[in-house]
């Protein structure tokens, strides 16, 4: 056994650090560090910088413009990018759609869509969930009916993250209403500017309109936008769920959040002394750090298994569970650390540029909104209740 | 032992609940917030006319209540409805205004708002941490002043002698908000309630509350009242969040059946109900000891604030989780209660502060 990274991996980490030090714009990393709200331009700017370096699509094969990284390399990049407060890369095109196209799409689809994802010409969003189909995704109702060389799509998707920036949406739609519910679903690519597609923003508990409802009213979609075979969409969706679950534990995010909480705790005072010296706060912080140290190794164990070619089983559910609990606890600690400073709502600071002065402490405006926003981690991507069921079933059956 | 409400208190609770049911819902609250107004002034006046504020003051001050159980009953009812209106300042100010009958009369009528300007930017939750100076005019900054931009008067804590963290040497002054040398910056809090930052520059302070240098004990008494009020309000918000969650568990269908039939969620709602009963008892404990000798009262203050803070976070997080995505939307009522539940922990000392203080008060 050897917990150390190989020399090649250490060299890679160094290369990533140097790249981030020279190429990550300071104004962007400041926004991320202060938990400000990122707009489309911010994401696209970072995507373009990564794409110039050839690092935008870590898991894609080299010949499609990917980085061809191993799971461990991806992990190292994510860790370093988080610590440097780089924006996250928007996953919908890069880590959700592209792997499905590479595995099940036609050559024409791969050649058409992948370059446009890299260039930023297309911004994809994910149209799976519906008002009546959340955890029970297979009960989705959005209908696609074949009409010559088109499908006519009617129905509604919801919780569509950053759909307001997207020009494309990949959807699960029902093509055979008479089949068993998992068997009548197809995977369809839809242009958001097709007549009949409308979008309504949903404001979340933190005041941000991060998700949307998307309505389809007699939307005509060319049949060549079908991915793979008709009625096989569920298989593709599941493939995506089991194979693109790197960073599900969010170790990098947690490391960065831990560093932020530590810094704040050394800057704010309680009873005239730094909060970091208060035994009650110190105990909370130490407890999460201890959990995170172990979880980071769990994550590496699973990465090592993935490098050896083993498909992850219930371990990825465990990582999702533990990882989200730790991330949520860290947002809660940041809010606690700031004490009364966490109370004021400061949307101008969160939306604004550099010239809005924060009240209380520079990390104060983002703290409570991030805490509330991050409640989503245990709801989406398969809720934590669903993950527990998966883990239990893997040992108890049923 | 008798845990039933007197007829008078029951009538007050009924009339408040009915009035709130008729005049406040999530949409109206959102409209108020979207309009930029700090709260609904008509609702505040209407509630004042029903005796909501009078219930926070004893008879000799012109009210008809003022005891622990009165405060608890009023604020639980307000919390359940999710009001944004400025009642907490009255709970804070009531024990400090025993010599100001005229002002109390105006407070009870809803015509004056007197609030406490105490927390300083670096003071966190320590009541003795006062550096705003009184020599003899006031200079310094107070923050998290509840409804400070709407108040007619401030009760300001200021240091006359001693060091920053010294409980001795703190004095209280009553100051009208139109006094020269005040700069008031309004703040909207994350949970929709209003507060302000108040900067004092050579502000004249002529009216004392209590004896010079003896303000700390008064601050403790005022804070004890406020913590009871806020804890009861939080209890009301827990009840509201629980009711929404219970209804949703029965109504929301996934996998062909109500999600409330999944045992994983059944056990969680059972824990939530159990913890809310604990919170209710903690509120009653403090209500029953509000007039007890200082050491006994303060142990209950810290015990209650700690327990209610823990349960509030649990209820908020679990209620959102059991709702799934819908629980995270601004449009749905739960989001208001969840924010209130969590952010209440940031006022008058959080769970850790009161745990530490409880140990201290218990001789630890
Ligand atoms: C911020 C955010 C962004 C999102 N982005 C997207 C997106 O871009 N695209 C997209 O398609 N979707 C997205 N989603 C949707 C997300 O995948 C769903 O919210 C999730 O699947 C849960 O569904 P639901 O919200 O309908 O909750 P429900 O499924 O109704 O669940 C409600 C509660 O019941 C529990 N529950 C359900 N079934 C069971 C069971 N069998 N046993 C025990 N407990 C159960 C759940 O765990 C939850 O606690 C997003 C959601 C959020 C909150």
PDB file of N, CA and C in Angstrom, chain A residues 236-326:
ATOM      1  N   UNK A 236     -29.371   4.923 -21.755  1.00  0.00           N
ATOM      2  CA  UNK A 236     -28.335   5.945 -21.954  1.00  0.00           C
ATOM      3  C   UNK A 236     -28.247   6.855 -20.724  1.00  0.00           C
ATOM      4  N   UNK A 237     -29.423   7.182 -20.196  1.00  0.00           N
ATOM      5  CA  UNK A 237     -29.441   8.059 -19.019  1.00  0.00           C
ATOM      6  C   UNK A 237     -28.743   7.378 -17.850  1.00  0.00           C
ATOM      7  N   UNK A 238     -28.970   6.089 -17.709  1.00  0.00           N
ATOM      8  CA  UNK A 238     -28.337   5.356 -16.604  1.00  0.00           C
ATOM      9  C   UNK A 238     -26.837   5.219 -16.811  1.00  0.00           C
ATOM     10  N   UNK A 239     -26.452   5.054 -18.074  1.00  0.00           N
ATOM     11  CA  UNK A 239     -25.023   4.996 -18.397  1.00  0.00           C
ATOM     12  C   UNK A 239     -24.350   6.265 -17.905  1.00  0.00           C
ATOM     13  N   UNK A 240     -25.020   7.369 -18.204  1.00  0.00           N
ATOM     14  CA  UNK A 240     -24.487   8.667 -17.803  1.00  0.00           C
ATOM     15  C   UNK A 240     -24.336   8.738 -16.285  1.00  0.00           C
ATOM     16  N   UNK A 241     -25.350   8.245 -15.591  1.00  0.00           N
ATOM     17  CA  UNK A 241     -25.325   8.324 -14.126  1.00  0.00           C
ATOM     18  C   UNK A 241     -24.188   7.494 -13.534  1.00  0.00           C
ATOM     19  N   UNK A 242     -23.949   6.305 -14.089  1.00  0.00           N
ATOM     20  CA  UNK A 242     -22.930   5.454 -13.467  1.00  0.00           C
ATOM     21  C   UNK A 242     -21.512   5.787 -13.930  1.00  0.00           C
ATOM     22  N   UNK A 243     -21.362   6.334 -15.138  1.00  0.00           N
ATOM     23  CA  UNK A 243     -20.013   6.526 -15.660  1.00  0.00           C
ATOM     24  C   UNK A 243     -19.462   7.924 -15.522  1.00  0.00           C
ATOM     25  N   UNK A 244     -20.323   8.900 -15.316  1.00  0.00           N
ATOM     26  CA  UNK A 244     -19.776  10.243 -15.181  1.00  0.00           C
ATOM     27  C   UNK A 244     -19.979  10.747 -13.760  1.00  0.00           C
ATOM     28  N   UNK A 245     -19.481  10.003 -12.851  1.00  0.00           N
ATOM     29  CA  UNK A 245     -19.644  10.407 -11.467  1.00  0.00           C
ATOM     30  C   UNK A 245     -18.315  10.735 -10.803  1.00  0.00           C
ATOM     31  N   UNK A 246     -17.396  11.237 -11.596  1.00  0.00           N
ATOM     32  CA  UNK A 246     -16.181  11.724 -10.958  1.00  0.00           C
ATOM     33  C   UNK A 246     -16.543  12.982 -10.207  1.00  0.00           C
ATOM     34  N   UNK A 247     -15.787  13.288  -9.231  1.00  0.00           N
ATOM     35  CA  UNK A 247     -16.007  14.487  -8.430  1.00  0.00           C
ATOM     36  C   UNK A 247     -17.363  14.511  -7.738  1.00  0.00           C
ATOM     37  N   UNK A 248     -17.999  13.355  -7.677  1.00  0.00           N
ATOM     38  CA  UNK A 248     -19.294  13.326  -7.016  1.00  0.00           C
ATOM     39  C   UNK A 248     -19.139  13.654  -5.533  1.00  0.00           C
ATOM     40  N   UNK A 249     -17.949  13.335  -4.991  1.00  0.00           N
ATOM     41  CA  UNK A 249     -17.715  13.603  -3.574  1.00  0.00           C
ATOM     42  C   UNK A 249     -17.416  15.073  -3.317  1.00  0.00           C
ATOM     43  N   UNK A 250     -17.019  15.798  -4.355  1.00  0.00           N
ATOM     44  CA  UNK A 250     -16.739  17.224  -4.192  1.00  0.00           C
ATOM     45  C   UNK A 250     -15.598  17.509  -3.232  1.00  0.00           C
ATOM     46  N   UNK A 251     -14.587  16.646  -3.224  1.00  0.00           N
ATOM     47  CA  UNK A 251     -13.471  16.827  -2.289  1.00  0.00           C
ATOM     48  C   UNK A 251     -12.802  18.182  -2.487  1.00  0.00           C
ATOM     49  N   UNK A 252     -12.624  18.553  -3.740  1.00  0.00           N
ATOM     50  CA  UNK A 252     -11.984  19.833  -4.030  1.00  0.00           C
ATOM     51  C   UNK A 252     -12.775  21.001  -3.469  1.00  0.00           C
ATOM     52  N   UNK A 253     -14.093  20.973  -3.699  1.00  0.00           N
ATOM     53  CA  UNK A 253     -14.945  22.042  -3.163  1.00  0.00           C
ATOM     54  C   UNK A 253     -14.832  22.100  -1.638  1.00  0.00           C
ATOM     55  N   UNK A 254     -14.827  20.926  -1.025  1.00  0.00           N
ATOM     56  CA  UNK A 254     -14.774  20.902   0.440  1.00  0.00           C
ATOM     57  C   UNK A 254     -13.437  21.411   0.960  1.00  0.00           C
ATOM     58  N   UNK A 255     -12.348  21.029   0.292  1.00  0.00           N
ATOM     59  CA  UNK A 255     -11.035  21.547   0.717  1.00  0.00           C
ATOM     60  C   UNK A 255     -11.014  23.067   0.666  1.00  0.00           C
ATOM     61  N   UNK A 256     -11.546  23.606  -0.429  1.00  0.00           N
ATOM     62  CA  UNK A 256     -11.546  25.063  -0.579  1.00  0.00           C
ATOM     63  C   UNK A 256     -12.445  25.703   0.477  1.00  0.00           C
ATOM     64  N   UNK A 257     -13.606  25.092   0.721  1.00  0.00           N
ATOM     65  CA  UNK A 257     -14.540  25.657   1.705  1.00  0.00           C
ATOM     66  C   UNK A 257     -13.932  25.599   3.103  1.00  0.00           C
ATOM     67  N   UNK A 258     -13.231  24.508   3.377  1.00  0.00           N
ATOM     68  CA  UNK A 258     -12.583  24.370   4.689  1.00  0.00           C
ATOM     69  C   UNK A 258     -11.553  25.485   4.889  1.00  0.00           C
ATOM     70  N   UNK A 259     -10.760  25.736   3.840  1.00  0.00           N
ATOM     71  CA  UNK A 259      -9.749  26.794   3.932  1.00  0.00           C
ATOM     72  C   UNK A 259     -10.418  28.141   4.184  1.00  0.00           C
ATOM     73  N   UNK A 260     -11.539  28.388   3.516  1.00  0.00           N
ATOM     74  CA  UNK A 260     -12.247  29.661   3.712  1.00  0.00           C
ATOM     75  C   UNK A 260     -12.760  29.781   5.144  1.00  0.00           C
ATOM     76  N   UNK A 261     -13.359  28.713   5.657  1.00  0.00           N
ATOM     77  CA  UNK A 261     -13.885  28.771   7.029  1.00  0.00           C
ATOM     78  C   UNK A 261     -12.743  29.028   8.014  1.00  0.00           C
ATOM     79  N   UNK A 262     -11.614  28.354   7.793  1.00  0.00           N
ATOM     80  CA  UNK A 262     -10.475  28.557   8.695  1.00  0.00           C
ATOM     81  C   UNK A 262     -10.000  30.000   8.669  1.00  0.00           C
ATOM     82  N   UNK A 263      -9.939  30.548   7.474  1.00  0.00           N
ATOM     83  CA  UNK A 263      -9.464  31.931   7.365  1.00  0.00           C
ATOM     84  C   UNK A 263     -10.429  32.878   8.087  1.00  0.00           C
ATOM     85  N   UNK A 264     -11.720  32.704   7.827  1.00  0.00           N
ATOM     86  CA  UNK A 264     -12.708  33.576   8.474  1.00  0.00           C
ATOM     87  C   UNK A 264     -12.618  33.425   9.992  1.00  0.00           C
ATOM     88  N   UNK A 265     -12.475  32.189  10.469  1.00  0.00           N
ATOM     89  CA  UNK A 265     -12.440  31.962  11.919  1.00  0.00           C
ATOM     90  C   UNK A 265     -11.200  32.599  12.551  1.00  0.00           C
ATOM     91  N   UNK A 266     -10.164  32.802  11.761  1.00  0.00           N
ATOM     92  CA  UNK A 266      -8.983  33.456  12.328  1.00  0.00           C
ATOM     93  C   UNK A 266      -9.119  34.981  12.239  1.00  0.00           C
ATOM     94  N   UNK A 267     -10.059  35.442  11.421  1.00  0.00           N
ATOM     95  CA  UNK A 267     -10.221  36.896  11.242  1.00  0.00           C
ATOM     96  C   UNK A 267     -11.309  37.501  12.120  1.00  0.00           C
ATOM     97  N   UNK A 268     -12.380  36.740  12.383  1.00  0.00           N
ATOM     98  CA  UNK A 268     -13.441  37.302  13.225  1.00  0.00           C
ATOM     99  C   UNK A 268     -13.152  36.954  14.683  1.00  0.00           C
ATOM    100  N   UNK A 269     -13.681  37.783  15.578  1.00  0.00           N
ATOM    101  CA  UNK A 269     -13.375  37.572  16.991  1.00  0.00           C
ATOM    102  C   UNK A 269     -14.607  37.182  17.780  1.00  0.00           C
ATOM    103  N   UNK A 270     -14.353  36.499  18.883  1.00  0.00           N
ATOM    104  CA  UNK A 270     -15.401  36.156  19.832  1.00  0.00           C
ATOM    105  C   UNK A 270     -14.814  36.390  21.217  1.00  0.00           C
ATOM    106  N   UNK A 271     -15.449  37.253  21.989  1.00  0.00           N
ATOM    107  CA  UNK A 271     -14.917  37.593  23.307  1.00  0.00           C
ATOM    108  C   UNK A 271     -13.515  38.181  23.228  1.00  0.00           C
ATOM    109  N   UNK A 272     -13.250  38.916  22.155  1.00  0.00           N
ATOM    110  CA  UNK A 272     -11.962  39.580  22.017  1.00  0.00           C
ATOM    111  C   UNK A 272     -10.847  38.713  21.453  1.00  0.00           C
ATOM    112  N   UNK A 273     -11.127  37.438  21.219  1.00  0.00           N
ATOM    113  CA  UNK A 273     -10.096  36.543  20.676  1.00  0.00           C
ATOM    114  C   UNK A 273     -10.562  35.984  19.331  1.00  0.00           C
ATOM    115  N   UNK A 274      -9.625  35.535  18.493  1.00  0.00           N
ATOM    116  CA  UNK A 274     -10.062  34.945  17.221  1.00  0.00           C
ATOM    117  C   UNK A 274     -11.030  33.782  17.473  1.00  0.00           C
ATOM    118  N   UNK A 275     -12.061  33.705  16.653  1.00  0.00           N
ATOM    119  CA  UNK A 275     -13.046  32.632  16.798  1.00  0.00           C
ATOM    120  C   UNK A 275     -12.383  31.261  16.707  1.00  0.00           C
ATOM    121  N   UNK A 276     -11.318  31.180  15.917  1.00  0.00           N
ATOM    122  CA  UNK A 276     -10.621  29.900  15.749  1.00  0.00           C
ATOM    123  C   UNK A 276     -10.150  29.339  17.097  1.00  0.00           C
ATOM    124  N   UNK A 277      -9.965  30.225  18.076  1.00  0.00           N
ATOM    125  CA  UNK A 277      -9.516  29.766  19.396  1.00  0.00           C
ATOM    126  C   UNK A 277     -10.668  29.398  20.321  1.00  0.00           C
ATOM    127  N   UNK A 278     -11.885  29.635  19.850  1.00  0.00           N
ATOM    128  CA  UNK A 278     -13.033  29.249  20.680  1.00  0.00           C
ATOM    129  C   UNK A 278     -13.204  27.733  20.592  1.00  0.00           C
ATOM    130  N   UNK A 279     -13.161  27.029  21.745  1.00  0.00           N
ATOM    131  CA  UNK A 279     -13.162  25.559  21.690  1.00  0.00           C
ATOM    132  C   UNK A 279     -14.429  24.972  21.049  1.00  0.00           C
ATOM    133  N   UNK A 280     -15.536  25.672  21.171  1.00  0.00           N
ATOM    134  CA  UNK A 280     -16.775  25.136  20.601  1.00  0.00           C
ATOM    135  C   UNK A 280     -16.731  25.187  19.080  1.00  0.00           C
ATOM    136  N   UNK A 281     -16.285  26.336  18.569  1.00  0.00           N
ATOM    137  CA  UNK A 281     -16.189  26.431  17.108  1.00  0.00           C
ATOM    138  C   UNK A 281     -15.068  25.534  16.601  1.00  0.00           C
ATOM    139  N   UNK A 282     -13.944  25.547  17.323  1.00  0.00           N
ATOM    140  CA  UNK A 282     -12.806  24.725  16.895  1.00  0.00           C
ATOM    141  C   UNK A 282     -13.195  23.247  16.815  1.00  0.00           C
ATOM    142  N   UNK A 283     -14.038  22.812  17.747  1.00  0.00           N
ATOM    143  CA  UNK A 283     -14.455  21.406  17.748  1.00  0.00           C
ATOM    144  C   UNK A 283     -15.304  21.084  16.519  1.00  0.00           C
ATOM    145  N   UNK A 284     -16.211  21.997  16.196  1.00  0.00           N
ATOM    146  CA  UNK A 284     -17.030  21.766  14.996  1.00  0.00           C
ATOM    147  C   UNK A 284     -16.169  21.664  13.754  1.00  0.00           C
ATOM    148  N   UNK A 285     -15.212  22.591  13.675  1.00  0.00           N
ATOM    149  CA  UNK A 285     -14.360  22.648  12.489  1.00  0.00           C
ATOM    150  C   UNK A 285     -13.490  21.393  12.396  1.00  0.00           C
ATOM    151  N   UNK A 286     -12.913  21.006  13.521  1.00  0.00           N
ATOM    152  CA  UNK A 286     -12.046  19.823  13.534  1.00  0.00           C
ATOM    153  C   UNK A 286     -12.842  18.583  13.124  1.00  0.00           C
ATOM    154  N   UNK A 287     -14.075  18.513  13.596  1.00  0.00           N
ATOM    155  CA  UNK A 287     -14.906  17.351  13.282  1.00  0.00           C
ATOM    156  C   UNK A 287     -15.111  17.200  11.773  1.00  0.00           C
ATOM    157  N   UNK A 288     -15.401  18.298  11.113  1.00  0.00           N
ATOM    158  CA  UNK A 288     -15.589  18.212   9.655  1.00  0.00           C
ATOM    159  C   UNK A 288     -14.275  17.890   8.966  1.00  0.00           C
ATOM    160  N   UNK A 289     -13.195  18.484   9.454  1.00  0.00           N
ATOM    161  CA  UNK A 289     -11.910  18.231   8.802  1.00  0.00           C
ATOM    162  C   UNK A 289     -11.538  16.754   8.898  1.00  0.00           C
ATOM    163  N   UNK A 290     -11.784  16.167  10.049  1.00  0.00           N
ATOM    164  CA  UNK A 290     -11.496  14.739  10.243  1.00  0.00           C
ATOM    165  C   UNK A 290     -12.328  13.898   9.272  1.00  0.00           C
ATOM    166  N   UNK A 291     -13.591  14.242   9.150  1.00  0.00           N
ATOM    167  CA  UNK A 291     -14.457  13.521   8.201  1.00  0.00           C
ATOM    168  C   UNK A 291     -13.946  13.682   6.771  1.00  0.00           C
ATOM    169  N   UNK A 292     -13.536  14.903   6.473  1.00  0.00           N
ATOM    170  CA  UNK A 292     -13.087  15.178   5.106  1.00  0.00           C
ATOM    171  C   UNK A 292     -11.787  14.428   4.775  1.00  0.00           C
ATOM    172  N   UNK A 293     -10.885  14.343   5.741  1.00  0.00           N
ATOM    173  CA  UNK A 293      -9.629  13.613   5.506  1.00  0.00           C
ATOM    174  C   UNK A 293      -9.916  12.153   5.137  1.00  0.00           C
ATOM    175  N   UNK A 294     -10.843  11.553   5.849  1.00  0.00           N
ATOM    176  CA  UNK A 294     -11.168  10.157   5.546  1.00  0.00           C
ATOM    177  C   UNK A 294     -11.898  10.047   4.214  1.00  0.00           C
ATOM    178  N   UNK A 295     -12.805  10.991   3.978  1.00  0.00           N
ATOM    179  CA  UNK A 295     -13.576  10.918   2.733  1.00  0.00           C
ATOM    180  C   UNK A 295     -12.673  11.102   1.526  1.00  0.00           C
ATOM    181  N   UNK A 296     -11.652  11.959   1.655  1.00  0.00           N
ATOM    182  CA  UNK A 296     -10.732  12.170   0.544  1.00  0.00           C
ATOM    183  C   UNK A 296     -10.060  10.845   0.177  1.00  0.00           C
ATOM    184  N   UNK A 297      -9.744  10.046   1.182  1.00  0.00           N
ATOM    185  CA  UNK A 297      -9.112   8.747   0.900  1.00  0.00           C
ATOM    186  C   UNK A 297     -10.122   7.753   0.331  1.00  0.00           C
ATOM    187  N   UNK A 298     -11.336   7.765   0.841  1.00  0.00           N
ATOM    188  CA  UNK A 298     -12.382   6.932   0.230  1.00  0.00           C
ATOM    189  C   UNK A 298     -12.482   7.259  -1.256  1.00  0.00           C
ATOM    190  N   UNK A 299     -12.458   8.563  -1.535  1.00  0.00           N
ATOM    191  CA  UNK A 299     -12.564   9.005  -2.917  1.00  0.00           C
ATOM    192  C   UNK A 299     -11.400   8.470  -3.755  1.00  0.00           C
ATOM    193  N   UNK A 300     -10.193   8.537  -3.214  1.00  0.00           N
ATOM    194  CA  UNK A 300      -9.023   8.043  -3.947  1.00  0.00           C
ATOM    195  C   UNK A 300      -9.083   6.528  -4.129  1.00  0.00           C
ATOM    196  N   UNK A 301      -9.612   5.832  -3.132  1.00  0.00           N
ATOM    197  CA  UNK A 301      -9.747   4.373  -3.270  1.00  0.00           C
ATOM    198  C   UNK A 301     -10.658   4.048  -4.450  1.00  0.00           C
ATOM    199  N   UNK A 302     -11.717   4.804  -4.582  1.00  0.00           N
ATOM    200  CA  UNK A 302     -12.652   4.529  -5.666  1.00  0.00           C
ATOM    201  C   UNK A 302     -12.058   4.946  -7.015  1.00  0.00           C
ATOM    202  N   UNK A 303     -11.271   6.049  -6.986  1.00  0.00           N
ATOM    203  CA  UNK A 303     -10.586   6.461  -8.211  1.00  0.00           C
ATOM    204  C   UNK A 303      -9.597   5.394  -8.661  1.00  0.00           C
ATOM    205  N   UNK A 304      -8.864   4.842  -7.691  1.00  0.00           N
ATOM    206  CA  UNK A 304      -7.888   3.802  -8.027  1.00  0.00           C
ATOM    207  C   UNK A 304      -8.590   2.602  -8.646  1.00  0.00           C
ATOM    208  N   UNK A 305      -9.739   2.255  -8.096  1.00  0.00           N
ATOM    209  CA  UNK A 305     -10.506   1.138  -8.658  1.00  0.00           C
ATOM    210  C   UNK A 305     -10.954   1.472 -10.072  1.00  0.00           C
ATOM    211  N   UNK A 306     -11.349   2.735 -10.278  1.00  0.00           N
ATOM    212  CA  UNK A 306     -11.797   3.141 -11.609  1.00  0.00           C
ATOM    213  C   UNK A 306     -10.637   3.085 -12.592  1.00  0.00           C
ATOM    214  N   UNK A 307      -9.414   3.473 -12.147  1.00  0.00           N
ATOM    215  CA  UNK A 307      -8.256   3.407 -13.034  1.00  0.00           C
ATOM    216  C   UNK A 307      -7.958   1.971 -13.410  1.00  0.00           C
ATOM    217  N   UNK A 308      -8.262   1.059 -12.474  1.00  0.00           N
ATOM    218  CA  UNK A 308      -8.034  -0.358 -12.750  1.00  0.00           C
ATOM    219  C   UNK A 308      -9.170  -0.937 -13.586  1.00  0.00           C
ATOM    220  N   UNK A 309     -10.111  -0.073 -13.986  1.00  0.00           N
ATOM    221  CA  UNK A 309     -11.147  -0.499 -14.916  1.00  0.00           C
ATOM    222  C   UNK A 309     -12.394  -1.059 -14.275  1.00  0.00           C
ATOM    223  N   UNK A 310     -12.481  -0.974 -12.947  1.00  0.00           N
ATOM    224  CA  UNK A 310     -13.695  -1.495 -12.308  1.00  0.00           C
ATOM    225  C   UNK A 310     -14.773  -0.408 -12.277  1.00  0.00           C
ATOM    226  N   UNK A 311     -15.976  -0.787 -12.670  1.00  0.00           N
ATOM    227  CA  UNK A 311     -17.080   0.172 -12.640  1.00  0.00           C
ATOM    228  C   UNK A 311     -17.502   0.375 -11.196  1.00  0.00           C
ATOM    229  N   UNK A 312     -17.739   1.630 -10.810  1.00  0.00           N
ATOM    230  CA  UNK A 312     -18.111   1.882  -9.417  1.00  0.00           C
ATOM    231  C   UNK A 312     -19.489   1.297  -9.102  1.00  0.00           C
ATOM    232  N   UNK A 313     -19.615   0.714  -7.943  1.00  0.00           N
ATOM    233  CA  UNK A 313     -20.899   0.179  -7.500  1.00  0.00           C
ATOM    234  C   UNK A 313     -21.542   1.128  -6.516  1.00  0.00           C
ATOM    235  N   UNK A 314     -22.019   0.595  -5.400  1.00  0.00           N
ATOM    236  CA  UNK A 314     -22.681   1.446  -4.407  1.00  0.00           C
ATOM    237  C   UNK A 314     -21.738   2.459  -3.763  1.00  0.00           C
ATOM    238  N   UNK A 315     -20.405   2.277  -4.018  1.00  0.00           N
ATOM    239  CA  UNK A 315     -19.457   3.233  -3.429  1.00  0.00           C
ATOM    240  C   UNK A 315     -19.737   4.649  -3.908  1.00  0.00           C
ATOM    241  N   UNK A 316     -20.170   4.791  -5.171  1.00  0.00           N
ATOM    242  CA  UNK A 316     -20.386   6.163  -5.626  1.00  0.00           C
ATOM    243  C   UNK A 316     -21.584   6.775  -4.898  1.00  0.00           C
ATOM    244  N   UNK A 317     -22.538   5.938  -4.497  1.00  0.00           N
ATOM    245  CA  UNK A 317     -23.642   6.463  -3.683  1.00  0.00           C
ATOM    246  C   UNK A 317     -23.150   6.897  -2.309  1.00  0.00           C
ATOM    247  N   UNK A 318     -22.215   6.102  -1.758  1.00  0.00           N
ATOM    248  CA  UNK A 318     -21.663   6.474  -0.444  1.00  0.00           C
ATOM    249  C   UNK A 318     -20.915   7.792  -0.533  1.00  0.00           C
ATOM    250  N   UNK A 319     -20.147   7.937  -1.624  1.00  0.00           N
ATOM    251  CA  UNK A 319     -19.399   9.183  -1.800  1.00  0.00           C
ATOM    252  C   UNK A 319     -20.328  10.365  -1.929  1.00  0.00           C
ATOM    253  N   UNK A 320     -21.417  10.169  -2.667  1.00  0.00           N
ATOM    254  CA  UNK A 320     -22.367  11.265  -2.844  1.00  0.00           C
ATOM    255  C   UNK A 320     -22.963  11.645  -1.497  1.00  0.00           C
ATOM    256  N   UNK A 321     -23.327  10.644  -0.733  1.00  0.00           N
ATOM    257  CA  UNK A 321     -23.923  10.893   0.587  1.00  0.00           C
ATOM    258  C   UNK A 321     -22.967  11.659   1.489  1.00  0.00           C
ATOM    259  N   UNK A 322     -21.808  11.085   1.699  1.00  0.00           N
ATOM    260  CA  UNK A 322     -20.850  11.673   2.640  1.00  0.00           C
ATOM    261  C   UNK A 322     -20.362  13.021   2.114  1.00  0.00           C
ATOM    262  N   UNK A 323     -20.099  13.048   0.819  1.00  0.00           N
ATOM    263  CA  UNK A 323     -19.580  14.283   0.220  1.00  0.00           C
ATOM    264  C   UNK A 323     -20.549  15.443   0.360  1.00  0.00           C
ATOM    265  N   UNK A 324     -21.830  15.189   0.147  1.00  0.00           N
ATOM    266  CA  UNK A 324     -22.785  16.294   0.227  1.00  0.00           C
ATOM    267  C   UNK A 324     -22.994  16.723   1.681  1.00  0.00           C
ATOM    268  N   UNK A 325     -22.991  15.769   2.581  1.00  0.00           N
ATOM    269  CA  UNK A 325     -23.163  16.127   3.997  1.00  0.00           C
ATOM    270  C   UNK A 325     -22.002  17.013   4.457  1.00  0.00           C
ATOM    271  N   UNK A 326     -20.791  16.655   4.033  1.00  0.00           N
ATOM    272  CA  UNK A 326     -19.617  17.457   4.418  1.00  0.00           C
ATOM    273  C   UNK A 326     -19.673  18.851   3.787  1.00  0.00           C
TER     274      UNK A 326
END
